[in-house]
PDB file of C-alpha atoms in Angstrom:
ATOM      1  CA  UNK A   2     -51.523 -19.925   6.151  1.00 51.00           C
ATOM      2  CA  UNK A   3     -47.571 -18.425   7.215  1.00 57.00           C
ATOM      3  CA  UNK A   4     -45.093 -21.082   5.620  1.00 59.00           C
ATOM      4  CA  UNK A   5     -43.808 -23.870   8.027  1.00 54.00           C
ATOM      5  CA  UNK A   6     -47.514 -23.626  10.063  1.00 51.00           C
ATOM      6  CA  UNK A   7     -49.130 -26.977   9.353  1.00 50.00           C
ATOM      7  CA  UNK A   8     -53.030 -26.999   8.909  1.00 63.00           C
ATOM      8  CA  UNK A   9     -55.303 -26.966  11.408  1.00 68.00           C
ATOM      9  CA  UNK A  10     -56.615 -30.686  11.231  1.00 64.00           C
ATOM     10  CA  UNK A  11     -52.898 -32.111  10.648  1.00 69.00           C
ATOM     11  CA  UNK A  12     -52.258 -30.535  14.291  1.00 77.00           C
ATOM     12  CA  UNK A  13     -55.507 -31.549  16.135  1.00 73.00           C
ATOM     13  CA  UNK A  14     -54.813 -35.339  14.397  1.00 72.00           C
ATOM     14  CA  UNK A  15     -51.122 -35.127  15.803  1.00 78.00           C
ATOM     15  CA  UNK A  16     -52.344 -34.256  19.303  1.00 78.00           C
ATOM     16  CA  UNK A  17     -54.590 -36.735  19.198  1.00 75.00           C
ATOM     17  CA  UNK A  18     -51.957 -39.805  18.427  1.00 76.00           C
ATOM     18  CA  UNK A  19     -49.976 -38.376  20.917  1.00 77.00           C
ATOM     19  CA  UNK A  20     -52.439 -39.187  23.826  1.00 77.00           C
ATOM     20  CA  UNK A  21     -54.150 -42.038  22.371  1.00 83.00           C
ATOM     21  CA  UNK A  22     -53.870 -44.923  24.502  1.00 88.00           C
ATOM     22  CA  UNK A  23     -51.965 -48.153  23.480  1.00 92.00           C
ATOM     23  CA  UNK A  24     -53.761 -51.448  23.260  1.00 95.00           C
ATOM     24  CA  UNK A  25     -52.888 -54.193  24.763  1.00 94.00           C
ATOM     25  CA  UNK A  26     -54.130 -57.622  23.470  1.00 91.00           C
ATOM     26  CA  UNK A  27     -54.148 -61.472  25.570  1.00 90.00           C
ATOM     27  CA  UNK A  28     -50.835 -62.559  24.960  1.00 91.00           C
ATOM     28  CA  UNK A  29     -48.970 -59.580  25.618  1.00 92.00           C
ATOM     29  CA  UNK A  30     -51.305 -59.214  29.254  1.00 92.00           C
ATOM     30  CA  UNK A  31     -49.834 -62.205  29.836  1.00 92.00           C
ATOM     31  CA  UNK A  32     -46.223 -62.019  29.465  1.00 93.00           C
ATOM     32  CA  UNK A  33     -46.209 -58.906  30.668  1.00 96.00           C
ATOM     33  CA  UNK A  34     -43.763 -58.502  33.855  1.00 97.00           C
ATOM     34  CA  UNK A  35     -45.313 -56.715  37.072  1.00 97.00           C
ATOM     35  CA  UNK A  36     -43.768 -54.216  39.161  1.00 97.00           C
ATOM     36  CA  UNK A  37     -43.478 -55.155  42.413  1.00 96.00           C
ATOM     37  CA  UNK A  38     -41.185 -52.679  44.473  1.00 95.00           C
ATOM     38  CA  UNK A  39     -40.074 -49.197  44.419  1.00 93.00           C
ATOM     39  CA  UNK A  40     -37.117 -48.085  45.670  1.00 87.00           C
ATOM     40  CA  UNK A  41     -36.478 -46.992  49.673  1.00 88.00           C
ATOM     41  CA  UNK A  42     -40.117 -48.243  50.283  1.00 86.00           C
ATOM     42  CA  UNK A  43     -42.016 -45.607  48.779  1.00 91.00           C
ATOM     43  CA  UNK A  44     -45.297 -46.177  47.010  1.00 93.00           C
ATOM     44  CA  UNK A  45     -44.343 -44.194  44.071  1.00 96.00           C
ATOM     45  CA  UNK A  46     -41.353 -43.983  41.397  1.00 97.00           C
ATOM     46  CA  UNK A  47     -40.399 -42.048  38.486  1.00 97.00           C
ATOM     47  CA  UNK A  48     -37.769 -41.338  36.122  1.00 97.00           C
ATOM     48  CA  UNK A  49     -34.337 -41.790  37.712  1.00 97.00           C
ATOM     49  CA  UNK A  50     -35.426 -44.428  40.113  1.00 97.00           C
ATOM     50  CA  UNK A  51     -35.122 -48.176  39.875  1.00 96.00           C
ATOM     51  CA  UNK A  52     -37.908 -50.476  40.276  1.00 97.00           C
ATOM     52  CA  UNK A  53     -38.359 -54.383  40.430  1.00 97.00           C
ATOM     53  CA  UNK A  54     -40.556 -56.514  38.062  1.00 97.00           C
ATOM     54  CA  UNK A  55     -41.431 -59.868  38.792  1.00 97.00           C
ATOM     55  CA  UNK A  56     -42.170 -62.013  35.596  1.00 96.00           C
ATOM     56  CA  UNK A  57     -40.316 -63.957  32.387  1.00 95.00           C
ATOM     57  CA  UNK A  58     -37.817 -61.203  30.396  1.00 95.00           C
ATOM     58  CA  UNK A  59     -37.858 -63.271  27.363  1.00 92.00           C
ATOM     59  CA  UNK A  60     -34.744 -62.220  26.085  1.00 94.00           C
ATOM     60  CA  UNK A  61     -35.835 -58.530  26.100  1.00 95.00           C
ATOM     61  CA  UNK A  62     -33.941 -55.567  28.017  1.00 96.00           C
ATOM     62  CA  UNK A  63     -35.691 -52.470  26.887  1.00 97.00           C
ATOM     63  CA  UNK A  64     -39.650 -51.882  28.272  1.00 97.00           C
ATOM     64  CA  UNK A  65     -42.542 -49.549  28.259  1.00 96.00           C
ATOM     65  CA  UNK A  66     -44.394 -48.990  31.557  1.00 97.00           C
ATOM     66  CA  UNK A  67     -47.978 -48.968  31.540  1.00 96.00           C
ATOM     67  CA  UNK A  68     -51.257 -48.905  33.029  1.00 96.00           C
ATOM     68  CA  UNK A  69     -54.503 -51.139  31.999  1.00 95.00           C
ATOM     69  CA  UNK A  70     -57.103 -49.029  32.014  1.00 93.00           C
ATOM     70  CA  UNK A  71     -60.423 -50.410  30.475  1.00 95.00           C
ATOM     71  CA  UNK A  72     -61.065 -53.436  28.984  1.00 96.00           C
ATOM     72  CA  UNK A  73     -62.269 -53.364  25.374  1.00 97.00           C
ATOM     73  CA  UNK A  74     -65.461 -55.835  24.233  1.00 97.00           C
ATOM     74  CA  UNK A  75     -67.240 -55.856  20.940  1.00 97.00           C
ATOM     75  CA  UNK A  76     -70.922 -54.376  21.976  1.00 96.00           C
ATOM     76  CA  UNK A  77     -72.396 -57.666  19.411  1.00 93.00           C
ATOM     77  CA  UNK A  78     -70.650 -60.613  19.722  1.00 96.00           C
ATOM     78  CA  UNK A  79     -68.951 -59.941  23.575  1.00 97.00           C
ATOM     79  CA  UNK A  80     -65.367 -61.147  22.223  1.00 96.00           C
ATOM     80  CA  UNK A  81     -62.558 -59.024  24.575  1.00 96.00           C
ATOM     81  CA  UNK A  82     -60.568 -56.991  21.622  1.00 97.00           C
ATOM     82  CA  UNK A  83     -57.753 -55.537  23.854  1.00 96.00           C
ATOM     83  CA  UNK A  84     -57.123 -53.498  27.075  1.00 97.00           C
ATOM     84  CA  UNK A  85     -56.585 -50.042  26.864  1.00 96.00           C
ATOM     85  CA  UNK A  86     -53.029 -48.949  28.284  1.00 95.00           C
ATOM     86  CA  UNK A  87     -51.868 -45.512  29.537  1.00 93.00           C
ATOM     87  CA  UNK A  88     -47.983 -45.442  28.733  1.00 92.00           C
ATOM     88  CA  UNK A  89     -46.296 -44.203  32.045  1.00 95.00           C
ATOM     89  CA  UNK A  90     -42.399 -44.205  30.804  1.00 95.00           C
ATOM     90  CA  UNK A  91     -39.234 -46.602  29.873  1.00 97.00           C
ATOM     91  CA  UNK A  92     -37.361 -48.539  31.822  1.00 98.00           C
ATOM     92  CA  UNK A  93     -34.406 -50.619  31.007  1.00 98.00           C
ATOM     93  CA  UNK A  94     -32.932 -54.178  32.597  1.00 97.00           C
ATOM     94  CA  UNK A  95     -30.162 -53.226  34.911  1.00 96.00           C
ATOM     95  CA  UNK A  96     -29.805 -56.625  36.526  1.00 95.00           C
ATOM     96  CA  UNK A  97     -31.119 -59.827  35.824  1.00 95.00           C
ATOM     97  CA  UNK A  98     -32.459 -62.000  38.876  1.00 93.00           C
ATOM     98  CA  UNK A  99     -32.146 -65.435  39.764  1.00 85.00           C
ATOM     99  CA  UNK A 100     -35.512 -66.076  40.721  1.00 85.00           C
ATOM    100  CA  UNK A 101     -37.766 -64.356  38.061  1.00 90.00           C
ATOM    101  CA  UNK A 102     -36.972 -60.647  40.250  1.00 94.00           C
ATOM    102  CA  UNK A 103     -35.034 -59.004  38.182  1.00 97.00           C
ATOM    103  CA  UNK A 104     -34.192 -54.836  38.656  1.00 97.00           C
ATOM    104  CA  UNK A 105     -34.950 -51.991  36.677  1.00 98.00           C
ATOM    105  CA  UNK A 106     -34.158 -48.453  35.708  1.00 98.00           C
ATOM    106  CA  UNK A 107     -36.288 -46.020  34.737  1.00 98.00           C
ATOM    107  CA  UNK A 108     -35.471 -43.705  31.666  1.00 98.00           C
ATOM    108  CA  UNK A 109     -38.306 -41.771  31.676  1.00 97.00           C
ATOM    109  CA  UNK A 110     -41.703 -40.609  32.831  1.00 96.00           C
ATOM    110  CA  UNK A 111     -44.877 -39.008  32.255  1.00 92.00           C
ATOM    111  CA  UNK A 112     -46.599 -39.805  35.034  1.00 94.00           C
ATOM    112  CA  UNK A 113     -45.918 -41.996  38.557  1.00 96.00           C
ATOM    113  CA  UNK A 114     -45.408 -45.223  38.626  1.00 97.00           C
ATOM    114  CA  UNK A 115     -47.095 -47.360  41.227  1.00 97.00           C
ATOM    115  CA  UNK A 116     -46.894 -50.990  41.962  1.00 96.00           C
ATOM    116  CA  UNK A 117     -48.743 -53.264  40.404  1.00 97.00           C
ATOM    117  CA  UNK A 118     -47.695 -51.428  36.914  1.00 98.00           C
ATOM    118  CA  UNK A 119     -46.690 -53.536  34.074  1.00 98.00           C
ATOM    119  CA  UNK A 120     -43.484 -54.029  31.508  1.00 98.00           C
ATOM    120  CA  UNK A 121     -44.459 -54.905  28.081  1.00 96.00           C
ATOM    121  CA  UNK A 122     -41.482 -54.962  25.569  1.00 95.00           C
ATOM    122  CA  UNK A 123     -40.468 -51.678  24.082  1.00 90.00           C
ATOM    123  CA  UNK A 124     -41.009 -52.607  20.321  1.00 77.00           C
ATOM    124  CA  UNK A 125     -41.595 -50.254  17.311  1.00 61.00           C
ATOM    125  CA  UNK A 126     -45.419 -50.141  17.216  1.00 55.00           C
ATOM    126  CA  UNK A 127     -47.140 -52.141  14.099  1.00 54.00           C
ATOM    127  CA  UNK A 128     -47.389 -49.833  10.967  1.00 49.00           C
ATOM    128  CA  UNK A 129     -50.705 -48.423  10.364  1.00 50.00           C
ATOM    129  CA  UNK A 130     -52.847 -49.977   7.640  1.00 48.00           C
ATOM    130  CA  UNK A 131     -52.958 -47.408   4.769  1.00 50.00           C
ATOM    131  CA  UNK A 132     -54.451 -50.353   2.201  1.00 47.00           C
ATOM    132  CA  UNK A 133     -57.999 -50.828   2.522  1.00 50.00           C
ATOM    133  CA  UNK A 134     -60.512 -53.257  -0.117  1.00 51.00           C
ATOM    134  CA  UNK A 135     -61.953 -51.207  -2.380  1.00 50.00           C
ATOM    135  CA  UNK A 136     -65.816 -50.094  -1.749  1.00 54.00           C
ATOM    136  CA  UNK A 137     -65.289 -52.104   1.442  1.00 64.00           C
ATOM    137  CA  UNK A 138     -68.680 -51.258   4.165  1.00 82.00           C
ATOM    138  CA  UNK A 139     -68.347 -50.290   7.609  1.00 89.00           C
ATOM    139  CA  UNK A 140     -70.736 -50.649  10.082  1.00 93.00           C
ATOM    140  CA  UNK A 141     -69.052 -50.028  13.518  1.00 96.00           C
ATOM    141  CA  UNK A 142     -69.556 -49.080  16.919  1.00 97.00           C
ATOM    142  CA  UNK A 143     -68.161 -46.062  19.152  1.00 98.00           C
ATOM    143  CA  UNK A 144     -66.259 -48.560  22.069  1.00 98.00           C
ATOM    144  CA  UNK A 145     -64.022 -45.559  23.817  1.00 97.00           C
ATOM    145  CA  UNK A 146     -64.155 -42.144  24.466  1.00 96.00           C
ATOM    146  CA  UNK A 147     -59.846 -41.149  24.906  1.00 93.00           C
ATOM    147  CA  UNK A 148     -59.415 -39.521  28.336  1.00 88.00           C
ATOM    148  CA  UNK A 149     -62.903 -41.249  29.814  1.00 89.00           C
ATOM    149  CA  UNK A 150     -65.394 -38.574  29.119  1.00 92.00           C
ATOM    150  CA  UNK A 151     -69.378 -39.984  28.607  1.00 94.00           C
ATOM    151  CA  UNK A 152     -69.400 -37.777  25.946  1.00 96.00           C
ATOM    152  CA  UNK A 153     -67.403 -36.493  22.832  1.00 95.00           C
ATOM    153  CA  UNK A 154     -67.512 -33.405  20.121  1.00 94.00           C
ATOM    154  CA  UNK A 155     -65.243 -32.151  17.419  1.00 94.00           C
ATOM    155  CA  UNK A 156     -61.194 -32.299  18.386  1.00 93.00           C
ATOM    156  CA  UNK A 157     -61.746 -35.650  20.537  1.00 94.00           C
ATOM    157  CA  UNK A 158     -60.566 -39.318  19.675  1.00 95.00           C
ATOM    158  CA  UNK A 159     -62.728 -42.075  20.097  1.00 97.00           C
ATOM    159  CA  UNK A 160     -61.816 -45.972  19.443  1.00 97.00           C
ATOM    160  CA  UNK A 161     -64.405 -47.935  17.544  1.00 98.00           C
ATOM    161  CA  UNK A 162     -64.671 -52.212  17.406  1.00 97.00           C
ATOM    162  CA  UNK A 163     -63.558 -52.801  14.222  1.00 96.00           C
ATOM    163  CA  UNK A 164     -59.763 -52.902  12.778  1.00 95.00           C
ATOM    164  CA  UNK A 165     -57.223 -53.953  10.342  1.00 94.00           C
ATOM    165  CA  UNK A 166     -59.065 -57.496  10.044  1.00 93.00           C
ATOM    166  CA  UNK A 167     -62.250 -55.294   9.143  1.00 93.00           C
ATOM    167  CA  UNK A 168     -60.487 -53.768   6.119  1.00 91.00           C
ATOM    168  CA  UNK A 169     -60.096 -50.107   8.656  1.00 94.00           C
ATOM    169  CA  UNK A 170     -57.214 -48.245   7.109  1.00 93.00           C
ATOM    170  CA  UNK A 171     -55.259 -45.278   8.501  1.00 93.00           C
ATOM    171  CA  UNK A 172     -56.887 -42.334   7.011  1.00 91.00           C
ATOM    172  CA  UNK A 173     -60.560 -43.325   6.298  1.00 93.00           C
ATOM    173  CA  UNK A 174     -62.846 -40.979   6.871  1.00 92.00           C
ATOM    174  CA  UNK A 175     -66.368 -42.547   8.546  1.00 95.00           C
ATOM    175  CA  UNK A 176     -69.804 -41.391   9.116  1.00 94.00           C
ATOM    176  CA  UNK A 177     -70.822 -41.003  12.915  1.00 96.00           C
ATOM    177  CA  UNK A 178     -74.959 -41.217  13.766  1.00 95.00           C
ATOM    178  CA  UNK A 179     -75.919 -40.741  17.291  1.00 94.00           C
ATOM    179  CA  UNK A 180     -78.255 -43.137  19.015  1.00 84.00           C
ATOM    180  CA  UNK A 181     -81.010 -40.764  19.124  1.00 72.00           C
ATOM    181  CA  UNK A 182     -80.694 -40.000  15.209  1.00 60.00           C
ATOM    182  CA  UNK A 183     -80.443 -43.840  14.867  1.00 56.00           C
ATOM    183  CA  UNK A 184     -83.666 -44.003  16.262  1.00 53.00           C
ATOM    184  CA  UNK A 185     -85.520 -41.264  13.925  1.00 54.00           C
ATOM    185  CA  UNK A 186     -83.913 -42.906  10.645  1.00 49.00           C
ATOM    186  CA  UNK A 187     -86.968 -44.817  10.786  1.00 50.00           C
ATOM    187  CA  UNK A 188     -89.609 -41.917  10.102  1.00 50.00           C
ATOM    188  CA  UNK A 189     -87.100 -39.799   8.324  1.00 53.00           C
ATOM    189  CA  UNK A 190     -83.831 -40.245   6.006  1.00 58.00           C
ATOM    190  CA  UNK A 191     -80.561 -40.545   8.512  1.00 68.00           C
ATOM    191  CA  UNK A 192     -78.355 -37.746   8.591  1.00 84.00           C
ATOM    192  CA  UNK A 193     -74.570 -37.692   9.884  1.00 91.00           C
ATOM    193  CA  UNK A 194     -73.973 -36.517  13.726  1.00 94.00           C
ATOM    194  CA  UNK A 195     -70.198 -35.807  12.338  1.00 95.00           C
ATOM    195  CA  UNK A 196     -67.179 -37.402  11.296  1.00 95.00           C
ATOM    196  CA  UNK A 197     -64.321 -39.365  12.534  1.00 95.00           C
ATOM    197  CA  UNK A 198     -61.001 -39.594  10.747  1.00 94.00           C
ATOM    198  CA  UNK A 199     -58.998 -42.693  11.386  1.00 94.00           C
ATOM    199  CA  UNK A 200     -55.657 -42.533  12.427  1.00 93.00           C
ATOM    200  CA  UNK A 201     -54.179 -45.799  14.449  1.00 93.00           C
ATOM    201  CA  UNK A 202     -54.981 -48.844  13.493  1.00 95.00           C
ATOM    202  CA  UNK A 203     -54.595 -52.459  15.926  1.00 95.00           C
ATOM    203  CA  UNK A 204     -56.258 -55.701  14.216  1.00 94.00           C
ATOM    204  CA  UNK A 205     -59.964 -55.120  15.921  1.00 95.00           C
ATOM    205  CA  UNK A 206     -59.922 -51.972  17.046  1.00 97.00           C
ATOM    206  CA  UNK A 207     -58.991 -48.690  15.680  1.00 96.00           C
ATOM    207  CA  UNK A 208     -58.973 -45.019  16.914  1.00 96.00           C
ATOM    208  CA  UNK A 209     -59.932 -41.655  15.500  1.00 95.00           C
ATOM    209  CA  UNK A 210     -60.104 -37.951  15.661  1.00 95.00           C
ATOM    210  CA  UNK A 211     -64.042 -36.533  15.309  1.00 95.00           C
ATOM    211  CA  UNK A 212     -63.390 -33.823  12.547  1.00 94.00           C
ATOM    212  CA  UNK A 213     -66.861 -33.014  12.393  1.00 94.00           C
ATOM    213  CA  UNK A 214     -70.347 -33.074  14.824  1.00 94.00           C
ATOM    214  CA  UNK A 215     -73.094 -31.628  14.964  1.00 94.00           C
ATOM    215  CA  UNK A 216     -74.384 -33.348  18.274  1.00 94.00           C
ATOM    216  CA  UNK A 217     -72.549 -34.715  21.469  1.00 95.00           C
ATOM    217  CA  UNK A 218     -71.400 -38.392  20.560  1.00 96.00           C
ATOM    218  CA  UNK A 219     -71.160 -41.257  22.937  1.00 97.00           C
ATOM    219  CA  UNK A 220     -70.424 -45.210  23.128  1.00 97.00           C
ATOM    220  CA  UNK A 221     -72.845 -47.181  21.253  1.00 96.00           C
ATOM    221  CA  UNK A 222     -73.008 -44.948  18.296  1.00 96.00           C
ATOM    222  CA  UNK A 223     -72.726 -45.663  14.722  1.00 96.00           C
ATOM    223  CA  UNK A 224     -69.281 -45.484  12.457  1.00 96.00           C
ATOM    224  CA  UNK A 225     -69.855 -46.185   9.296  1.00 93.00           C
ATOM    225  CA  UNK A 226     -67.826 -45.817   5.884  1.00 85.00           C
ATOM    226  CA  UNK A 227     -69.696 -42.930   3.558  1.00 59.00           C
ATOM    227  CA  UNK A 228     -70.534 -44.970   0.852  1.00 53.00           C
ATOM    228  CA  UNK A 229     -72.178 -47.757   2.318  1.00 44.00           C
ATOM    229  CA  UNK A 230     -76.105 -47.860   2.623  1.00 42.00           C
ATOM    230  CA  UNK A 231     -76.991 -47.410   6.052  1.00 39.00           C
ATOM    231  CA  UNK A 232     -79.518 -49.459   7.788  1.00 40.00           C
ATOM    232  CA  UNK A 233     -80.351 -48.569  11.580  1.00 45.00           C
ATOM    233  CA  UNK A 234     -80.128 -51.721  13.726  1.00 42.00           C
TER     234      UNK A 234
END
């Protein structure tokens, strides 16, 4: 490897924060301000533009933009773990309205910005988890495919239903079995589908980069932590 080239699976894991989606939990969805004009009329806006959000500031003057894009439920128990967000840019408070109106101006973009959008506070994102319990088990679920695909392979993230409150740490590496090799473990030992590599971690749900497969993955299959004894539901 040339000096200053970083491996292989340190650049595939970087690309794959970078377009991760954020998660959005209850409480944030609801003090969330929404955009509700664009500038001149238009439908769209982008960076350079200012914009109107309707909604409580609480005290805060620097935003993300975003998108909710799909809504997040554990596959056993039904409880809603977060929406998934697609980060559209910055905006900051230029004025401050009377009547809960206030104006805005955007710093930057990555994509257009449409009303209906929402401001969430532009805070430093929560650490990842790097301590874990020692000989913890995982048994989890594939809940997202990142970018919407029905399928996903080597070099794609996935989110899974279990987190930070599940003992999921930032750099675990899990076991992935596919729902039809879940359903020959009964006549024959399991064997892996591939690997996932964890790399963002929210309290109940956590995302990762598939190092490894052997066949196309999908939601509804298995995660599970490599030493734990796995038994097919």
């Amino acid at each position: 490897m040339r000096p200053g080239v970083l491996p292989q699976h340190v650049q595939r894991t970087r690309q794959a924060i970078a377009i991760a989606p954020l998660l959005i939990n209850a409480a944030q969805l609801a003090q969330a301000l929404r955009i509700v004009a664009m500038p001149d009329r238009r439908t769209l806006a982008g960076k350079g533009d200012r914009i109107v959000g309707e909604g409580n500031l609480h005290g805060v003057a620097e935003f993300r933009v975003v998108r909710p894009s799909l809504k997040l439920h554990d596959p056993l128990s039904g409880e809603h773990l977060g929406d998934e967000a697609v980060v559209l840019g910055k905006a900051v408070l230029q004025r401050e309205g009377a009547d809960s109106a206030h104006s805005f101006f955007v710093t930057s973009s990555t994509q257009e910005i449409m009303q209906g959008d929402l401001l969430i506070p532009d805070v430093a994102p929560t650490k990842d988890s790097t301590a874990t319990r020692p000989g913890a088990a995982v048994d989890a679920q594939i809940i997202s495919i990142v970018g919407g695909a029905a399928h996903a392979a080597q070099h794609q993230a996935v989110g899974i239903n279990k987190g930070a409150r599940d003992h999921i740490a930032a750099g675990m590496s899990l076991g992935l079995i596919a729902k039809n090799t879940q359903q020959q473990a009964t006549r024959s030992p399991v064997s892996e589908s591939g690997r996932l590599l964890i790399f963002r971690v929210y309290d109940s749900v956590s995302y990762g980069l598939i190092t490894e497969s052997v066949e196309a993955l999908q939601v509804g299959d298995k995660a599970f932590a490599p030493f734990m004894e796995y038994t097919p539901h």
